[in-house]
Tab-separated table of C-alpha atoms and ligand atoms in Angstrom:
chain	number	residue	atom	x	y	z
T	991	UNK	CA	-0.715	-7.547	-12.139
T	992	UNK	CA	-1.020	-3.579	-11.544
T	993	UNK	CA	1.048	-1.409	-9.244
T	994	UNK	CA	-0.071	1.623	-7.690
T	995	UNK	CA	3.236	3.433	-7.083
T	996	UNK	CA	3.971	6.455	-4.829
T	997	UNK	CA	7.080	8.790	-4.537
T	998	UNK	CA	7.904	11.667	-2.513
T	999	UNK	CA	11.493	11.547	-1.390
T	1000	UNK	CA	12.314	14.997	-2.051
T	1001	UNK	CA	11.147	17.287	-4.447
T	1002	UNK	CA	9.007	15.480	-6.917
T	1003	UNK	CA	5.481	14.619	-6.657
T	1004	UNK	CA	4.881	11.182	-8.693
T	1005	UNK	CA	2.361	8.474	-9.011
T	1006	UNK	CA	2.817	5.778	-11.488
T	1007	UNK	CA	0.720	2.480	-13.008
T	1008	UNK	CA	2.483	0.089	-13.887
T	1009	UNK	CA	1.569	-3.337	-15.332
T	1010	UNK	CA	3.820	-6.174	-14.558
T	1011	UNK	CA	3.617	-9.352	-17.341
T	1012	UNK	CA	5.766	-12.534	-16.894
T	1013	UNK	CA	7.079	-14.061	-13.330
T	1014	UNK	CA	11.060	-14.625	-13.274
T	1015	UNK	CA	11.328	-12.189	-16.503
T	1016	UNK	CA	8.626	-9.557	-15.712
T	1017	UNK	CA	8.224	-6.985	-18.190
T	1018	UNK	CA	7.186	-3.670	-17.057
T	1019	UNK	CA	4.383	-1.583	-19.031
T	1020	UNK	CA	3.796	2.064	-17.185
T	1021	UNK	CA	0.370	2.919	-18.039
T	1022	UNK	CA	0.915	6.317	-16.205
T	1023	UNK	CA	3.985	8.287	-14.389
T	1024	UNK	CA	2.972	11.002	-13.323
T	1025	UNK	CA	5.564	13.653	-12.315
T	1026	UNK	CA	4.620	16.687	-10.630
T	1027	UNK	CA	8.060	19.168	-9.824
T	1028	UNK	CA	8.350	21.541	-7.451
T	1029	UNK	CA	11.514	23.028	-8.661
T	1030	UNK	CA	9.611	26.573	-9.798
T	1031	UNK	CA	8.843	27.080	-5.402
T	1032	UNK	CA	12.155	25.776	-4.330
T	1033	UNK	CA	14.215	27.808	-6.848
T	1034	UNK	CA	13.199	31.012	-4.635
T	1035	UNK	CA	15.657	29.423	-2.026
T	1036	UNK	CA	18.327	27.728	-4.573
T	1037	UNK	CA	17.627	24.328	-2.921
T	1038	UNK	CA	14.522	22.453	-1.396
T	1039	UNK	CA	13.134	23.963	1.476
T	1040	UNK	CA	11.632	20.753	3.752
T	1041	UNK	CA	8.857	23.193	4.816
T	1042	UNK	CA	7.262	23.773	1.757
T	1043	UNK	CA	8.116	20.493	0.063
T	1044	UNK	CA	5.877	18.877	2.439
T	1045	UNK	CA	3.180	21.325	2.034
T	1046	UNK	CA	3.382	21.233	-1.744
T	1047	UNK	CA	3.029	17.087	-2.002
T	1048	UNK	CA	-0.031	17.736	0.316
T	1049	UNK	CA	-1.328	20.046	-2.188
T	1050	UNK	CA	-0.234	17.767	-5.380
T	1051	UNK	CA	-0.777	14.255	-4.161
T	1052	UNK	CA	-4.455	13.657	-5.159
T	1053	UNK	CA	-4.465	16.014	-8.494
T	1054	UNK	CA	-1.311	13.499	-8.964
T	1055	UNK	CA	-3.453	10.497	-8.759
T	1056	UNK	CA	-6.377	11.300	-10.651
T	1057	UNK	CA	-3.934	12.013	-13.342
T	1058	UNK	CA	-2.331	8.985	-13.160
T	1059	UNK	CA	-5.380	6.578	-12.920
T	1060	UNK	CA	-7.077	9.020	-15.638
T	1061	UNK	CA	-4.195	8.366	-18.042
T	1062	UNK	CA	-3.905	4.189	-16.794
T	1063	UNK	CA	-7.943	3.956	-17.292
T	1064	UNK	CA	-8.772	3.279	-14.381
T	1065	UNK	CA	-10.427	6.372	-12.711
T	1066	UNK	CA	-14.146	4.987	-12.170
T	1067	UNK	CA	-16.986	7.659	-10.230
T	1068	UNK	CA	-17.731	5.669	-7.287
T	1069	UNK	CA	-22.061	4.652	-7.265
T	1070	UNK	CA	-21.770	3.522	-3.878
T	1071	UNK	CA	-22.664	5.595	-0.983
T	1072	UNK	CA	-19.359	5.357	1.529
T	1073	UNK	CA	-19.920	5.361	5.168
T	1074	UNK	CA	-18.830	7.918	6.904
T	1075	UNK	CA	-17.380	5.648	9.724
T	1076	UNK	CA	-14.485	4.768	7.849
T	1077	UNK	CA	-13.691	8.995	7.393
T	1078	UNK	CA	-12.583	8.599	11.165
T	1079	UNK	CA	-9.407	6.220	10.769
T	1080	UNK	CA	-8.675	8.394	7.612
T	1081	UNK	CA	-8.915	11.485	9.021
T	1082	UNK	CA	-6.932	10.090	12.303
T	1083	UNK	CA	-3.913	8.492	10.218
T	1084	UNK	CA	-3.510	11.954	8.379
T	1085	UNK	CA	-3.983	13.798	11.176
T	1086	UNK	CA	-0.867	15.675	10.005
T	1087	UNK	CA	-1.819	16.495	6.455
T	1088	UNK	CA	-4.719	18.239	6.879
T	1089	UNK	CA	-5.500	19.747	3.808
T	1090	UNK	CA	-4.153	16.247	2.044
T	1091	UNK	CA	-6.907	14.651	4.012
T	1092	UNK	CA	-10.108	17.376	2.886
T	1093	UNK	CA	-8.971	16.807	-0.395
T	1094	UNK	CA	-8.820	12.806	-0.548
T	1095	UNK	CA	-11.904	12.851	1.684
T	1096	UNK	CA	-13.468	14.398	-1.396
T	1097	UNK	CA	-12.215	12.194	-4.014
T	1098	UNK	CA	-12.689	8.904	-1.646
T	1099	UNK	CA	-16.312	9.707	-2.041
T	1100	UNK	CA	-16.460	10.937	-5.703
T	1101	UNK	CA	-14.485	7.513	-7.059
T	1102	UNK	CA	-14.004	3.727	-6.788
T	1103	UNK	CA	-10.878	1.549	-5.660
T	1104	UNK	CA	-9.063	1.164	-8.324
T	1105	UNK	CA	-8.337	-2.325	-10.047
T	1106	UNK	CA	-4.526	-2.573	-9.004
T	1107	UNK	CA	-2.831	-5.347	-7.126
T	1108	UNK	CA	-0.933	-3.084	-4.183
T	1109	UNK	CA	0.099	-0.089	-3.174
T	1110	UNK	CA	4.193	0.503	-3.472
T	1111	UNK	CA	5.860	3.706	-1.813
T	1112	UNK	CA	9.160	5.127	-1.281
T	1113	UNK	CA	9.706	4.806	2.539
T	1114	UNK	CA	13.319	5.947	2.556
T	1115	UNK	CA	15.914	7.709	1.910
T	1116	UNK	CA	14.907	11.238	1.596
T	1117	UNK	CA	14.141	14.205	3.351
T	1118	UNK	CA	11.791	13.158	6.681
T	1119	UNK	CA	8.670	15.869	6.242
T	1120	UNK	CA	8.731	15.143	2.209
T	1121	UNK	CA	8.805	10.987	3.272
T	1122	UNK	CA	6.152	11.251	5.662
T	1123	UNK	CA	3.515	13.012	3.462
T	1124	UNK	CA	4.078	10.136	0.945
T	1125	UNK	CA	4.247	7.277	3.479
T	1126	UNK	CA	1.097	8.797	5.146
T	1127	UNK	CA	-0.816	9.186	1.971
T	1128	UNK	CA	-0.089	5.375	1.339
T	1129	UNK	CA	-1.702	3.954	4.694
T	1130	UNK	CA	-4.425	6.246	4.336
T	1131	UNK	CA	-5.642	4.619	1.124
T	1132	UNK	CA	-3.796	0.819	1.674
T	1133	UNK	CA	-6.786	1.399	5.128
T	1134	UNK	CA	-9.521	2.451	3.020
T	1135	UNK	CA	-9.019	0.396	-0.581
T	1136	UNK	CA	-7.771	-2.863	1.352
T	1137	UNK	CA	-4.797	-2.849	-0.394
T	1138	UNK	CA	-1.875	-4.179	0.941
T	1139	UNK	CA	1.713	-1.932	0.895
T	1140	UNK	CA	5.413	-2.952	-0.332
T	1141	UNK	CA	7.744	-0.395	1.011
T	1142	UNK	CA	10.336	0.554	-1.326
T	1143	UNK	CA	13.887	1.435	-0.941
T	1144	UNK	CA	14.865	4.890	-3.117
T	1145	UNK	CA	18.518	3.853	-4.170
T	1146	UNK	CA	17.114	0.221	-4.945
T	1147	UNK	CA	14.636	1.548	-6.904
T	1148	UNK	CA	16.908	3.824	-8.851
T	1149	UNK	CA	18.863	0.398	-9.728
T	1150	UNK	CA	15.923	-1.214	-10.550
T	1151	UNK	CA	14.454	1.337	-12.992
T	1152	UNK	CA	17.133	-0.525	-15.198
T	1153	UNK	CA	14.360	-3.260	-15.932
T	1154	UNK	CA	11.731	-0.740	-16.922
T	1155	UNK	CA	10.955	-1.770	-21.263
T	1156	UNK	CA	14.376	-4.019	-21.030
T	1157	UNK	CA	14.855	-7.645	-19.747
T	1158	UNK	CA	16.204	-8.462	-16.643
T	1159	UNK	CA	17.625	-11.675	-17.595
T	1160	UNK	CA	21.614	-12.358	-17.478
T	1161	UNK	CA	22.571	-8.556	-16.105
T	1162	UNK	CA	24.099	-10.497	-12.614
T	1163	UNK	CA	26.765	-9.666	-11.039
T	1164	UNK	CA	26.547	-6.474	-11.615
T	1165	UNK	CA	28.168	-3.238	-10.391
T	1166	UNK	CA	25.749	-0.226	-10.130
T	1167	UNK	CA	26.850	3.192	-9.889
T	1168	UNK	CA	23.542	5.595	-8.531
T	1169	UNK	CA	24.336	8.925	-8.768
T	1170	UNK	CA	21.557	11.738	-7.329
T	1171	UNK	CA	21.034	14.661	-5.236
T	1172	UNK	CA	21.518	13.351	-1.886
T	1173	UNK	CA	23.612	9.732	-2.555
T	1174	UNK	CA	26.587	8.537	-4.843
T	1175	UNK	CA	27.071	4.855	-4.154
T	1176	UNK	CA	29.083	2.346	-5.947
T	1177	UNK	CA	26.748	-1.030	-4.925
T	1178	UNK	CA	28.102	-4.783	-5.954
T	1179	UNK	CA	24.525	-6.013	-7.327
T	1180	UNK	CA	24.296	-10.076	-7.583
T	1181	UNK	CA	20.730	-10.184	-8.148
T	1182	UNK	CA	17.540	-8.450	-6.991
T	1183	UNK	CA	17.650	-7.339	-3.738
T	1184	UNK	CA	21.055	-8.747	-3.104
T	1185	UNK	CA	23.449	-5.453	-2.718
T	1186	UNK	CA	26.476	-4.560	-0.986
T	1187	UNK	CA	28.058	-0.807	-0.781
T	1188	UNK	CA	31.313	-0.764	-2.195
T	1189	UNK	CA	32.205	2.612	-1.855
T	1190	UNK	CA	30.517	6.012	-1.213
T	1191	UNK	CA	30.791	9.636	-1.164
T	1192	UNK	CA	32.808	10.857	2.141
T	1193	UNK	CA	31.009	14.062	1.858
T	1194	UNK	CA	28.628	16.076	-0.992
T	1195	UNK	CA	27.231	13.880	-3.314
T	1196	UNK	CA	27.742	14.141	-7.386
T	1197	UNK	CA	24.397	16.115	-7.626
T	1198	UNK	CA	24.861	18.039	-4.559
T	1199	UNK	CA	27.699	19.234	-5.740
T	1200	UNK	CA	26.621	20.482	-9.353
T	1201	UNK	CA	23.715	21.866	-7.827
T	1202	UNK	CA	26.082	24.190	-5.085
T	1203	UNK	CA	28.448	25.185	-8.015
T	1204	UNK	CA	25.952	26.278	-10.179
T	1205	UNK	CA	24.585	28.398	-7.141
T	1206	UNK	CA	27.945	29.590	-7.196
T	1207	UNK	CA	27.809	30.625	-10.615
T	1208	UNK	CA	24.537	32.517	-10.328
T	1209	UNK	CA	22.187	29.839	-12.042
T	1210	UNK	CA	19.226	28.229	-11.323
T	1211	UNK	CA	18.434	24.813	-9.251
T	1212	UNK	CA	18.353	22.288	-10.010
T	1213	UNK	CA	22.078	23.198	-11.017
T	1214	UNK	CA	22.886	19.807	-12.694
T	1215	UNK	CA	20.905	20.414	-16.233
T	1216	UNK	CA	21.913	23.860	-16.149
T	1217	UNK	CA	25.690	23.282	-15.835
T	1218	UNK	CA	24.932	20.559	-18.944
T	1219	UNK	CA	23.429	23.372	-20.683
T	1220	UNK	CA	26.560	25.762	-20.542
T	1221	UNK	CA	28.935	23.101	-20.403
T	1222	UNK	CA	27.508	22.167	-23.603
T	1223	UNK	CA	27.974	26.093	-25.386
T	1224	UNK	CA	31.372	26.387	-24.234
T	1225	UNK	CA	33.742	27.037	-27.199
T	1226	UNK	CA	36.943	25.974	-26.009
T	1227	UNK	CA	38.272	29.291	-24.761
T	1228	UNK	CA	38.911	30.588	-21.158
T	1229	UNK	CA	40.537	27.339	-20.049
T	1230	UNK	CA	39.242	27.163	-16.049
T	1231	UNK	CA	41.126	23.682	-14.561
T	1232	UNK	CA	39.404	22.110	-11.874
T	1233	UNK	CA	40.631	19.096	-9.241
T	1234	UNK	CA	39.191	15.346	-9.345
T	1235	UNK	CA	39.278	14.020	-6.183
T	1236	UNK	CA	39.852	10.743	-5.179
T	1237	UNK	CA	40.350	9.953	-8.515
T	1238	UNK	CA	43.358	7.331	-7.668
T	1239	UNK	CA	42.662	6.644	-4.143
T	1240	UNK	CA	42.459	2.408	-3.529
T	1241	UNK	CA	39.077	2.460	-2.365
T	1242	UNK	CA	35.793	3.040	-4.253
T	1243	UNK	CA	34.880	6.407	-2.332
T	1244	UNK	CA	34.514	9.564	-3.545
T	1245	UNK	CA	34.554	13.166	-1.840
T	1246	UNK	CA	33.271	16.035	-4.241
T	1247	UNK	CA	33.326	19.023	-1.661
T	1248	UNK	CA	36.687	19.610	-2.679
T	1249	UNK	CA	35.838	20.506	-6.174
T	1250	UNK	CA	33.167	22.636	-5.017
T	1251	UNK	CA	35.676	24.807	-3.368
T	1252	UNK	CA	37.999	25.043	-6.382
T	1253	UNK	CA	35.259	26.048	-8.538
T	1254	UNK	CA	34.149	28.774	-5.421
T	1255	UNK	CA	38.092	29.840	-5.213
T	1256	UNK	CA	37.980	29.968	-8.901
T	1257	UNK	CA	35.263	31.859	-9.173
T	1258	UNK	CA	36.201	34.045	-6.554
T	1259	UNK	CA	39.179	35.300	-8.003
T	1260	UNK	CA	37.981	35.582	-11.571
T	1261	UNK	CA	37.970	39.542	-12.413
T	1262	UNK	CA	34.989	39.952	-15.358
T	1263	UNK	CA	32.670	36.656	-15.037
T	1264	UNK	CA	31.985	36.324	-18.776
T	1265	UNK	CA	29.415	34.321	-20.364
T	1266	UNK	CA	32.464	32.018	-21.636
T	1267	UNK	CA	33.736	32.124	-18.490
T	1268	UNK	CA	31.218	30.589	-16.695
T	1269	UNK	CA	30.679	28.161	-20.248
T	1270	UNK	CA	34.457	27.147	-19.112
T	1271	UNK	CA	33.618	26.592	-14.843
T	1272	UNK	CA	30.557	23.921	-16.113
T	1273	UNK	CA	32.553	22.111	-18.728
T	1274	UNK	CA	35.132	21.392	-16.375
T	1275	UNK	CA	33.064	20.776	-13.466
T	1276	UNK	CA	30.809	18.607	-15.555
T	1277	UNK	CA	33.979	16.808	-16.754
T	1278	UNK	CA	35.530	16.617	-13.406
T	1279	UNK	CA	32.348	14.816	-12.060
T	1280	UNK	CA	32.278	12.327	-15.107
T	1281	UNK	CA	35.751	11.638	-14.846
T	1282	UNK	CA	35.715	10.583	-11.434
T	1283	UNK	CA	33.041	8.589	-11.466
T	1284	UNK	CA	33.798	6.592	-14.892
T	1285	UNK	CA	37.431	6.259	-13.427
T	1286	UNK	CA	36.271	4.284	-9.888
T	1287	UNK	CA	33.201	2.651	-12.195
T	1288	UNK	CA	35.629	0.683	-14.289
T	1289	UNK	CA	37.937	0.028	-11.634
T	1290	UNK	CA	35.480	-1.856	-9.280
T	1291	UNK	CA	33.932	-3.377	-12.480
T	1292	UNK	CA	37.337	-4.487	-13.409
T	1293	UNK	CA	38.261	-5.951	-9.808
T	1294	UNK	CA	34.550	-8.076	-9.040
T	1295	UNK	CA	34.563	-9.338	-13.367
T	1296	UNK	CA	31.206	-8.384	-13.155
T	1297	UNK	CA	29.198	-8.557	-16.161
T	1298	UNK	CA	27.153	-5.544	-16.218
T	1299	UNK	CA	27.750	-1.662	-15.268
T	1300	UNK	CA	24.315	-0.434	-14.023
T	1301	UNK	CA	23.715	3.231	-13.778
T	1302	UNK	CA	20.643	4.933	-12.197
T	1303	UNK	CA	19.957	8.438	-10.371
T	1304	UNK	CA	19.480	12.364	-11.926
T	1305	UNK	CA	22.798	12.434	-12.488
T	1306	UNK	CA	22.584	9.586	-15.122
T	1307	UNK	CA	20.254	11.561	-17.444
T	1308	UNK	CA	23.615	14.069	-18.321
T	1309	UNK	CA	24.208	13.282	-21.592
T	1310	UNK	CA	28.038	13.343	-21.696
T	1311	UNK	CA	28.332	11.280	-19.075
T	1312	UNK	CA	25.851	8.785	-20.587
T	1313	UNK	CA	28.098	9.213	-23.746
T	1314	UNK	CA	31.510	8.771	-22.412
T	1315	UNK	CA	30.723	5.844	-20.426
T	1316	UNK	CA	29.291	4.330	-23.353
T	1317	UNK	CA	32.802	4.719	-25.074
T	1318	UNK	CA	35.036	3.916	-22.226
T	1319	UNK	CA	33.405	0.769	-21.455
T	1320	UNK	CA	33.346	-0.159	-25.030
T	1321	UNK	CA	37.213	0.629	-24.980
T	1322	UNK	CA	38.202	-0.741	-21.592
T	1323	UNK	CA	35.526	-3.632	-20.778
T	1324	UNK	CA	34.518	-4.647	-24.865
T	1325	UNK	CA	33.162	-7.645	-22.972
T	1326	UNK	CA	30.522	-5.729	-20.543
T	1327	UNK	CA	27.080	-4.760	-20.740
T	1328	UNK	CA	25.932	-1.302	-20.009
T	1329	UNK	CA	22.554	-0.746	-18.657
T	1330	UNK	CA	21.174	2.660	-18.286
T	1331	UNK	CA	17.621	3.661	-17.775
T	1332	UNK	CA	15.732	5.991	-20.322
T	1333	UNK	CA	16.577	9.554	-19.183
T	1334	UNK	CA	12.743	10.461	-17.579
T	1335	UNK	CA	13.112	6.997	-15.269
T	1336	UNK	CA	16.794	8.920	-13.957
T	1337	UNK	CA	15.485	11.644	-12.129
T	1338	UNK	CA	12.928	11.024	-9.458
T	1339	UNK	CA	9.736	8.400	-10.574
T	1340	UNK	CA	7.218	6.749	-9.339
T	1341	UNK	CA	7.260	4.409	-11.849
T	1342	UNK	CA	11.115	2.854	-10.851
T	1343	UNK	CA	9.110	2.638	-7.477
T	1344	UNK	CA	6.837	0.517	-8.627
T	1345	UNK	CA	9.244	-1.940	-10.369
T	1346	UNK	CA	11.878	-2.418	-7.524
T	1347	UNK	CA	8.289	-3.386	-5.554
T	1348	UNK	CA	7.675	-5.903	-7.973
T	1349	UNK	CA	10.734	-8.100	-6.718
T	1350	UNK	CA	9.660	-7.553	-3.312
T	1351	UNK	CA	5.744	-8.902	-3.893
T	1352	UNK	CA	4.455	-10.829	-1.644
T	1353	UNK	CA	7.142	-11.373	0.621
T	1354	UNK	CA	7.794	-7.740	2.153
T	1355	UNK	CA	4.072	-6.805	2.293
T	1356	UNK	CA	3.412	-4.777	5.393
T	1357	UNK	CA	0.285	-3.465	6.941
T	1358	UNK	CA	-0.680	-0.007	6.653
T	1359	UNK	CA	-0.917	-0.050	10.842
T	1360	UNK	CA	3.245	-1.087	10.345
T	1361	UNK	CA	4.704	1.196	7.632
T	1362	UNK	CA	7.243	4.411	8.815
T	1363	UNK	CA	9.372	6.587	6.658
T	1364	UNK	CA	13.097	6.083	7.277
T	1365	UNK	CA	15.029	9.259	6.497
T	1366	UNK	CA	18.274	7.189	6.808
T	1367	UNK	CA	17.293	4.201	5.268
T	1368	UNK	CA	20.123	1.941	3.669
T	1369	UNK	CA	20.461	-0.009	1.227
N	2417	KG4	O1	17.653	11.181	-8.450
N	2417	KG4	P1	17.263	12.613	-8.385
N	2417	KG4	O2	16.177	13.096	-9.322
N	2417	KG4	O3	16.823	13.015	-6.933
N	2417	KG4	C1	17.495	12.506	-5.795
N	2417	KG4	O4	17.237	11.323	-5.441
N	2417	KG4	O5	18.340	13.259	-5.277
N	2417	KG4	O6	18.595	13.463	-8.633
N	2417	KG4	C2	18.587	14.870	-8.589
N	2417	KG4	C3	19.974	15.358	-8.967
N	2417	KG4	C4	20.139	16.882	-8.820
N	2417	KG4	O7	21.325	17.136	-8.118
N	2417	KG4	C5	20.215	17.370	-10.250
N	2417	KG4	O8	21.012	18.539	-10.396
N	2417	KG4	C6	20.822	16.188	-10.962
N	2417	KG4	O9	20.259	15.058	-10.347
N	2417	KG4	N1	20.513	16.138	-12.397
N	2417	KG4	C7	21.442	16.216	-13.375
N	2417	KG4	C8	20.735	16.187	-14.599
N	2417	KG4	N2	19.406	16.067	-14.321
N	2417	KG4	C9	19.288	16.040	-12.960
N	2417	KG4	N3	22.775	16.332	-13.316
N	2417	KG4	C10	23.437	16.409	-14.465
N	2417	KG4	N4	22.857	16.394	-15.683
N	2417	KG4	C11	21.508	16.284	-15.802
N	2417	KG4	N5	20.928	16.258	-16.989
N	2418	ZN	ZN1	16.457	9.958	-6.554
């Protein structure tokens, strides 16, 4: 079976292929993931601007999928003639997207459906205008293919890009930490599909927060990679000591605006802002972010005797953290598993869309008449 997959929660354009082999032990093949960023227009701004995210997934939606079905095989000229009646439906359900619609006018007429099975797309959580353009895109061509649509939760999918070239056999129970931009959850995971929130940020999420202290610091968004960068240089010197909140509350929340503030404070009153200086304020703010969240990871792990630790989100592709989980569940859970994606199915995918829609095929097919994006959306 083939997936068409479609994300545009936020910044990233994607469209993936992905070939599903195997029923209750599917193995995932992704013929294409295409990933189209938009960081170079929302660096201007030091964050995403809604505006012109949802203008630039109009713009990158259909290059996006002739790329992706180009790279899967399966972009066919069409030989047909199309009629023109079906242009109106089109042209009425992006009525919105404008220029999306000239351009997949165009390539509607220039090439064939595709051979894939259905269409899956992220219909939540995420930023509303970026949603929509995705969501649209998705009953446009589900309406003119005949394809039917599974709608796919982002934070599921971020667990699920966990089974992506691994086996999902004997990971359950499971506790999975995802870690972004906009969410840091802490989910009890007993199989596919079955979750339940254990604890939560109170306020910024992990991602958030790296990205506003390395504002701070004068460097570029996205600020998590860039804080690994320096973090990563820093020699030891210039010893800048940050808080870790929540680190020893009961619950499994977390609040990260507080270190945000110490690094601002800290920052604030630092006289000469050396390069080792600011080496020091992303070592320790990298550290304080890893710290907390291995801390609360083990602890719920420890009080559910799960079996597995799943991680998943942009924050997962940091390297030390991926590292010093490794080693502390190896030290404090020797009999755990530790599941991680590959680093490029971390940050935003289409192809993690495609195979948390897997587990939802057939059962939560909806029409393209049906289908809304949920800006809220929870798990
Ligand atoms: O999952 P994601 O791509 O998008 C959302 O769903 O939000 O996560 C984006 C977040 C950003 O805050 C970014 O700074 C962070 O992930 N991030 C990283 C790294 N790569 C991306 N944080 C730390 N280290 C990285 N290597
Ligand atoms: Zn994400």
């Amino acid at each position: 079976m083939k997936i068409l997959a479609i994300e545009t929660s936020c910044d990233d354009t994607s469209i993936s292929i992905i070939k599903v082999s195997g029923k209750k032990n599917p193995s995932f093949d992704i013929l294409s993931n295409i990933v189209s960023s938009q960081v170079k227009i929302h660096r201007k701004w030091g964050g995403i601007y809604p505006a012109l995210a949802k203008r630039e997934h109009q713009k990158n939606l259909v290059p996006v999928l002739i790329k992706s079905l180009k790279k899967a095989k399966l972009l066919k000229r069409n030989l047909k003639k199309v009629e023109d009646g079906k242009f109106k439906i089109l042209k009425k359900t992006l009525e919105r997207e404008q220029n999306l619609y000239n351009k997949l006018k165009i390539f509607l007429k220039k090439y064939e459906k595709p051979k894939v099975d259905f269409i899956a797309v992220t219909m939540g959580p995420g930023l509303e205008p970026s949603l929509w353009v995705g969501v649209n895109f998705a009953k446009a061509i589900s309406y003119f293919w005949n394809l039917e649509i599974i709608p796919v939760n982002h934070i599921e999918a971020h667990i699920q890009a966990n089974f992506i070239g691994k086996s999902s056999k004997n990971l359950f129970p499971a506790i999975s930490l995802v870690v972004s931009g906009g969410h840091t959850q802490l989910i009890l995971t007993k199989g596919h599909g079955d979750y339940k929130i254990i604890g939560e940020t109170r306020d910024d999420a992990a991602g958030e927060c790296l990205d506003k202290i390395a504002r701070i610091l004068g460097l570029r968004y996205p600020g998590g990679p860039e804080i690994a960068s320096k973090a990563e240089k820093y020699k030891g010197k210039n010893v800048v000591s940050l808080p870790r909140p929540m680190m020893h509350t009961k619950d499994y929340d977390f609040s990260f605006s507080g270190l945000k503030t110490a690094a601002l404070y800290n920052f604030k009153k630092q006289p000469s802002k050396t390069k080792e200086y600011i080496r020091a304020v992303c070592f320790e703010t990298q550290q304080a972010v890893i710290d907390v969240l291995i801390k609360k990871t083990i602890r719920a792990a420890k009080a559910f005797r799960v079996k597995t630790i799943i991680l998943g989100g942009g924050v997962t592709a940091n390297k030390e953290l991926r590292k010093q989980f490794k080693a502390k569940i190896k030290k404090e859970l020797p009999h755990s598993q530790f599941s991680i994606p590959d680093s490029k199915y971390c940050t935003d995918n289409a192809a993690m869309i495609g195979a948390a829609a897997y587990f939802h095929w057939p059962k939560d097919k909806i029409s393209w008449r049906k289908i809304r994006a949920r800006a809220n959306l929870r798990l």
